[in-house]
Amino acid sequence: MTAGSYVARIIDVPDHGIRLEPADDSERPAEPTQTNLLAMSIALALGAAGYRHHPEPRDPDLQTLDTLLAGKSVMPWVSDTSAGDNTYLVCTPSSTGLPHCEVEHR
């Protein structure tokens, strides 16, 4: 993630996890390594915000990193509190070029 940012609203999907709804101006990496780094940073941010992995097994054919970042599939993460309408995942490139993600309530 060397340029641009990735911002997505977090949407609860009951009994399955969350889905990301990317903002229109969000940029997703095209290179697989950068996609993996963004996904890892997202997982760390979700964990820091109190999300945990849902016990339902992930479907690797449907739940790919690309579909998760595009908002086309559900991520197997749940929280004890509802995301509501104003919870966002905000990822920006750090000075090293690696993504830095945080869960924000706007």
JSON list of C-alpha atoms in Angstrom, two decimals:
[
{"chain": "A", "resi": 1, "resn": "MET", "atom": "CA", "xyz": [0.00, 0.00, 0.00]},
{"chain": "A", "resi": 2, "resn": "THR", "atom": "CA", "xyz": [2.30, 2.67, -1.24]},
{"chain": "A", "resi": 3, "resn": "ALA", "atom": "CA", "xyz": [-0.33, 5.26, -2.20]},
{"chain": "A", "resi": 4, "resn": "GLY", "atom": "CA", "xyz": [-3.93, 6.05, -1.45]},
{"chain": "A", "resi": 5, "resn": "SER", "atom": "CA", "xyz": [-6.06, 4.80, 1.38]},
{"chain": "A", "resi": 6, "resn": "TYR", "atom": "CA", "xyz": [-8.66, 2.12, 1.99]},
{"chain": "A", "resi": 7, "resn": "VAL", "atom": "CA", "xyz": [-11.76, 3.17, 3.92]},
{"chain": "A", "resi": 8, "resn": "ALA", "atom": "CA", "xyz": [-14.76, 0.91, 4.42]},
{"chain": "A", "resi": 9, "resn": "ARG", "atom": "CA", "xyz": [-17.87, 0.94, 6.57]},
{"chain": "A", "resi": 10, "resn": "ILE", "atom": "CA", "xyz": [-18.21, -2.18, 8.73]},
{"chain": "A", "resi": 11, "resn": "ILE", "atom": "CA", "xyz": [-21.59, -3.86, 8.29]},
{"chain": "A", "resi": 12, "resn": "ASP", "atom": "CA", "xyz": [-22.78, -6.59, 10.67]},
{"chain": "A", "resi": 13, "resn": "VAL", "atom": "CA", "xyz": [-24.02, -9.79, 9.02]},
{"chain": "A", "resi": 14, "resn": "PRO", "atom": "CA", "xyz": [-25.83, -11.64, 11.82]},
{"chain": "A", "resi": 15, "resn": "ASP", "atom": "CA", "xyz": [-24.56, -15.16, 12.56]},
{"chain": "A", "resi": 16, "resn": "HIS", "atom": "CA", "xyz": [-21.82, -14.89, 9.93]},
{"chain": "A", "resi": 17, "resn": "GLY", "atom": "CA", "xyz": [-19.52, -11.95, 10.65]},
{"chain": "A", "resi": 18, "resn": "ILE", "atom": "CA", "xyz": [-19.03, -8.59, 8.97]},
{"chain": "A", "resi": 19, "resn": "ARG", "atom": "CA", "xyz": [-18.91, -7.24, 5.46]},
{"chain": "A", "resi": 20, "resn": "LEU", "atom": "CA", "xyz": [-16.85, -4.25, 4.40]},
{"chain": "A", "resi": 21, "resn": "GLU", "atom": "CA", "xyz": [-18.48, -1.55, 2.29]},
{"chain": "A", "resi": 22, "resn": "PRO", "atom": "CA", "xyz": [-15.57, 0.32, 0.69]},
{"chain": "A", "resi": 23, "resn": "ALA", "atom": "CA", "xyz": [-15.88, 4.06, 0.13]},
{"chain": "A", "resi": 24, "resn": "ASP", "atom": "CA", "xyz": [-16.01, 5.13, -3.50]},
{"chain": "A", "resi": 25, "resn": "ASP", "atom": "CA", "xyz": [-12.51, 6.59, -3.35]},
{"chain": "A", "resi": 26, "resn": "SER", "atom": "CA", "xyz": [-10.92, 3.61, -1.57]},
{"chain": "A", "resi": 27, "resn": "GLU", "atom": "CA", "xyz": [-7.94, 2.06, -3.29]},
{"chain": "A", "resi": 28, "resn": "ARG", "atom": "CA", "xyz": [-7.29, -1.66, -3.21]},
{"chain": "A", "resi": 29, "resn": "PRO", "atom": "CA", "xyz": [-3.79, -2.92, -3.99]},
{"chain": "A", "resi": 30, "resn": "ALA", "atom": "CA", "xyz": [-3.33, -4.69, -7.30]},
{"chain": "A", "resi": 31, "resn": "GLU", "atom": "CA", "xyz": [-0.21, -6.61, -6.25]},
{"chain": "A", "resi": 32, "resn": "PRO", "atom": "CA", "xyz": [-0.79, -9.82, -4.22]},
{"chain": "A", "resi": 33, "resn": "THR", "atom": "CA", "xyz": [1.89, -9.02, -1.63]},
{"chain": "A", "resi": 34, "resn": "GLN", "atom": "CA", "xyz": [0.35, -5.60, -0.95]},
{"chain": "A", "resi": 35, "resn": "THR", "atom": "CA", "xyz": [-3.12, -7.19, -0.74]},
{"chain": "A", "resi": 36, "resn": "ASN", "atom": "CA", "xyz": [-1.82, -9.64, 1.88]},
{"chain": "A", "resi": 37, "resn": "LEU", "atom": "CA", "xyz": [-0.20, -6.83, 3.88]},
{"chain": "A", "resi": 38, "resn": "LEU", "atom": "CA", "xyz": [-3.44, -4.83, 3.83]},
{"chain": "A", "resi": 39, "resn": "ALA", "atom": "CA", "xyz": [-5.45, -7.88, 4.93]},
{"chain": "A", "resi": 40, "resn": "MET", "atom": "CA", "xyz": [-3.04, -8.54, 7.81]},
{"chain": "A", "resi": 41, "resn": "SER", "atom": "CA", "xyz": [-3.23, -4.92, 8.92]},
{"chain": "A", "resi": 42, "resn": "ILE", "atom": "CA", "xyz": [-7.05, -5.09, 8.78]},
{"chain": "A", "resi": 43, "resn": "ALA", "atom": "CA", "xyz": [-7.03, -8.26, 10.91]},
{"chain": "A", "resi": 44, "resn": "LEU", "atom": "CA", "xyz": [-4.78, -6.58, 13.49]},
{"chain": "A", "resi": 45, "resn": "ALA", "atom": "CA", "xyz": [-7.03, -3.50, 13.62]},
{"chain": "A", "resi": 46, "resn": "LEU", "atom": "CA", "xyz": [-10.16, -5.62, 14.03]},
{"chain": "A", "resi": 47, "resn": "GLY", "atom": "CA", "xyz": [-8.52, -7.62, 16.83]},
{"chain": "A", "resi": 48, "resn": "ALA", "atom": "CA", "xyz": [-7.43, -4.42, 18.59]},
{"chain": "A", "resi": 49, "resn": "ALA", "atom": "CA", "xyz": [-11.01, -3.14, 18.37]},
{"chain": "A", "resi": 50, "resn": "GLY", "atom": "CA", "xyz": [-12.42, -6.24, 20.09]},
{"chain": "A", "resi": 51, "resn": "TYR", "atom": "CA", "xyz": [-13.44, -8.30, 17.09]},
{"chain": "A", "resi": 52, "resn": "ARG", "atom": "CA", "xyz": [-12.76, -12.03, 17.15]},
{"chain": "A", "resi": 53, "resn": "HIS", "atom": "CA", "xyz": [-12.90, -14.76, 14.53]},
{"chain": "A", "resi": 54, "resn": "HIS", "atom": "CA", "xyz": [-16.36, -16.25, 14.01]},
{"chain": "A", "resi": 55, "resn": "PRO", "atom": "CA", "xyz": [-16.51, -20.03, 14.63]},
{"chain": "A", "resi": 56, "resn": "GLU", "atom": "CA", "xyz": [-18.12, -20.67, 11.22]},
{"chain": "A", "resi": 57, "resn": "PRO", "atom": "CA", "xyz": [-15.49, -22.06, 8.83]},
{"chain": "A", "resi": 58, "resn": "ARG", "atom": "CA", "xyz": [-14.38, -19.75, 6.03]},
{"chain": "A", "resi": 59, "resn": "ASP", "atom": "CA", "xyz": [-15.26, -20.78, 2.47]},
{"chain": "A", "resi": 60, "resn": "PRO", "atom": "CA", "xyz": [-11.93, -20.33, 0.62]},
{"chain": "A", "resi": 61, "resn": "ASP", "atom": "CA", "xyz": [-13.65, -20.44, -2.78]},
{"chain": "A", "resi": 62, "resn": "LEU", "atom": "CA", "xyz": [-15.92, -17.49, -1.95]},
{"chain": "A", "resi": 63, "resn": "GLN", "atom": "CA", "xyz": [-14.08, -15.59, 0.76]},
{"chain": "A", "resi": 64, "resn": "THR", "atom": "CA", "xyz": [-10.90, -14.52, -0.97]},
{"chain": "A", "resi": 65, "resn": "LEU", "atom": "CA", "xyz": [-8.94, -11.44, 0.06]},
{"chain": "A", "resi": 66, "resn": "ASP", "atom": "CA", "xyz": [-10.00, -9.67, -3.13]},
{"chain": "A", "resi": 67, "resn": "THR", "atom": "CA", "xyz": [-13.73, -10.32, -2.56]},
{"chain": "A", "resi": 68, "resn": "LEU", "atom": "CA", "xyz": [-13.45, -9.37, 1.10]},
{"chain": "A", "resi": 69, "resn": "LEU", "atom": "CA", "xyz": [-11.75, -6.04, 0.30]},
{"chain": "A", "resi": 70, "resn": "ALA", "atom": "CA", "xyz": [-14.26, -5.37, -2.49]},
{"chain": "A", "resi": 71, "resn": "GLY", "atom": "CA", "xyz": [-17.15, -5.88, -0.08]},
{"chain": "A", "resi": 72, "resn": "LYS", "atom": "CA", "xyz": [-18.51, -8.85, -2.01]},
{"chain": "A", "resi": 73, "resn": "SER", "atom": "CA", "xyz": [-18.24, -11.45, 0.74]},
{"chain": "A", "resi": 74, "resn": "VAL", "atom": "CA", "xyz": [-18.52, -11.71, 4.51]},
{"chain": "A", "resi": 75, "resn": "MET", "atom": "CA", "xyz": [-15.48, -11.66, 6.76]},
{"chain": "A", "resi": 76, "resn": "PRO", "atom": "CA", "xyz": [-15.61, -14.18, 9.64]},
{"chain": "A", "resi": 77, "resn": "TRP", "atom": "CA", "xyz": [-15.17, -11.58, 12.40]},
{"chain": "A", "resi": 78, "resn": "VAL", "atom": "CA", "xyz": [-17.69, -10.74, 15.13]},
{"chain": "A", "resi": 79, "resn": "SER", "atom": "CA", "xyz": [-17.86, -8.31, 18.03]},
{"chain": "A", "resi": 80, "resn": "ASP", "atom": "CA", "xyz": [-19.91, -8.24, 21.22]},
{"chain": "A", "resi": 81, "resn": "THR", "atom": "CA", "xyz": [-21.16, -4.80, 20.21]},
{"chain": "A", "resi": 82, "resn": "SER", "atom": "CA", "xyz": [-22.96, -3.91, 17.00]},
{"chain": "A", "resi": 83, "resn": "ALA", "atom": "CA", "xyz": [-21.00, -1.97, 14.41]},
{"chain": "A", "resi": 84, "resn": "GLY", "atom": "CA", "xyz": [-23.98, 0.34, 13.86]},
{"chain": "A", "resi": 85, "resn": "ASP", "atom": "CA", "xyz": [-24.00, 2.77, 10.96]},
{"chain": "A", "resi": 86, "resn": "ASN", "atom": "CA", "xyz": [-20.91, 4.74, 11.86]},
{"chain": "A", "resi": 87, "resn": "THR", "atom": "CA", "xyz": [-18.10, 2.22, 12.31]},
{"chain": "A", "resi": 88, "resn": "TYR", "atom": "CA", "xyz": [-15.37, 2.37, 9.71]},
{"chain": "A", "resi": 89, "resn": "LEU", "atom": "CA", "xyz": [-12.12, 0.62, 8.93]},
{"chain": "A", "resi": 90, "resn": "VAL", "atom": "CA", "xyz": [-9.55, 3.24, 7.91]},
{"chain": "A", "resi": 91, "resn": "CYS", "atom": "CA", "xyz": [-6.24, 2.19, 6.37]},
{"chain": "A", "resi": 92, "resn": "THR", "atom": "CA", "xyz": [-3.55, 4.61, 5.27]},
{"chain": "A", "resi": 93, "resn": "PRO", "atom": "CA", "xyz": [0.02, 4.05, 4.13]},
{"chain": "A", "resi": 94, "resn": "SER", "atom": "CA", "xyz": [2.60, 4.62, 6.85]},
{"chain": "A", "resi": 95, "resn": "SER", "atom": "CA", "xyz": [5.94, 6.32, 6.25]},
{"chain": "A", "resi": 96, "resn": "THR", "atom": "CA", "xyz": [7.38, 2.88, 5.41]},
{"chain": "A", "resi": 97, "resn": "GLY", "atom": "CA", "xyz": [4.64, 2.27, 2.83]},
{"chain": "A", "resi": 98, "resn": "LEU", "atom": "CA", "xyz": [3.06, -0.48, 4.90]},
{"chain": "A", "resi": 99, "resn": "PRO", "atom": "CA", "xyz": [-0.65, -0.05, 5.65]},
{"chain": "A", "resi": 100, "resn": "HIS", "atom": "CA", "xyz": [-1.77, 1.19, 9.06]},
{"chain": "A", "resi": 101, "resn": "CYS", "atom": "CA", "xyz": [-5.42, 0.38, 9.84]},
{"chain": "A", "resi": 102, "resn": "GLU", "atom": "CA", "xyz": [-7.73, 1.45, 12.65]},
{"chain": "A", "resi": 103, "resn": "VAL", "atom": "CA", "xyz": [-11.39, 0.97, 13.45]},
{"chain": "A", "resi": 104, "resn": "GLU", "atom": "CA", "xyz": [-13.02, 4.39, 13.85]},
{"chain": "A", "resi": 105, "resn": "HIS", "atom": "CA", "xyz": [-16.47, 5.45, 15.03]},
{"chain": "A", "resi": 106, "resn": "ARG", "atom": "CA", "xyz": [-17.57, 8.49, 13.06]}
]
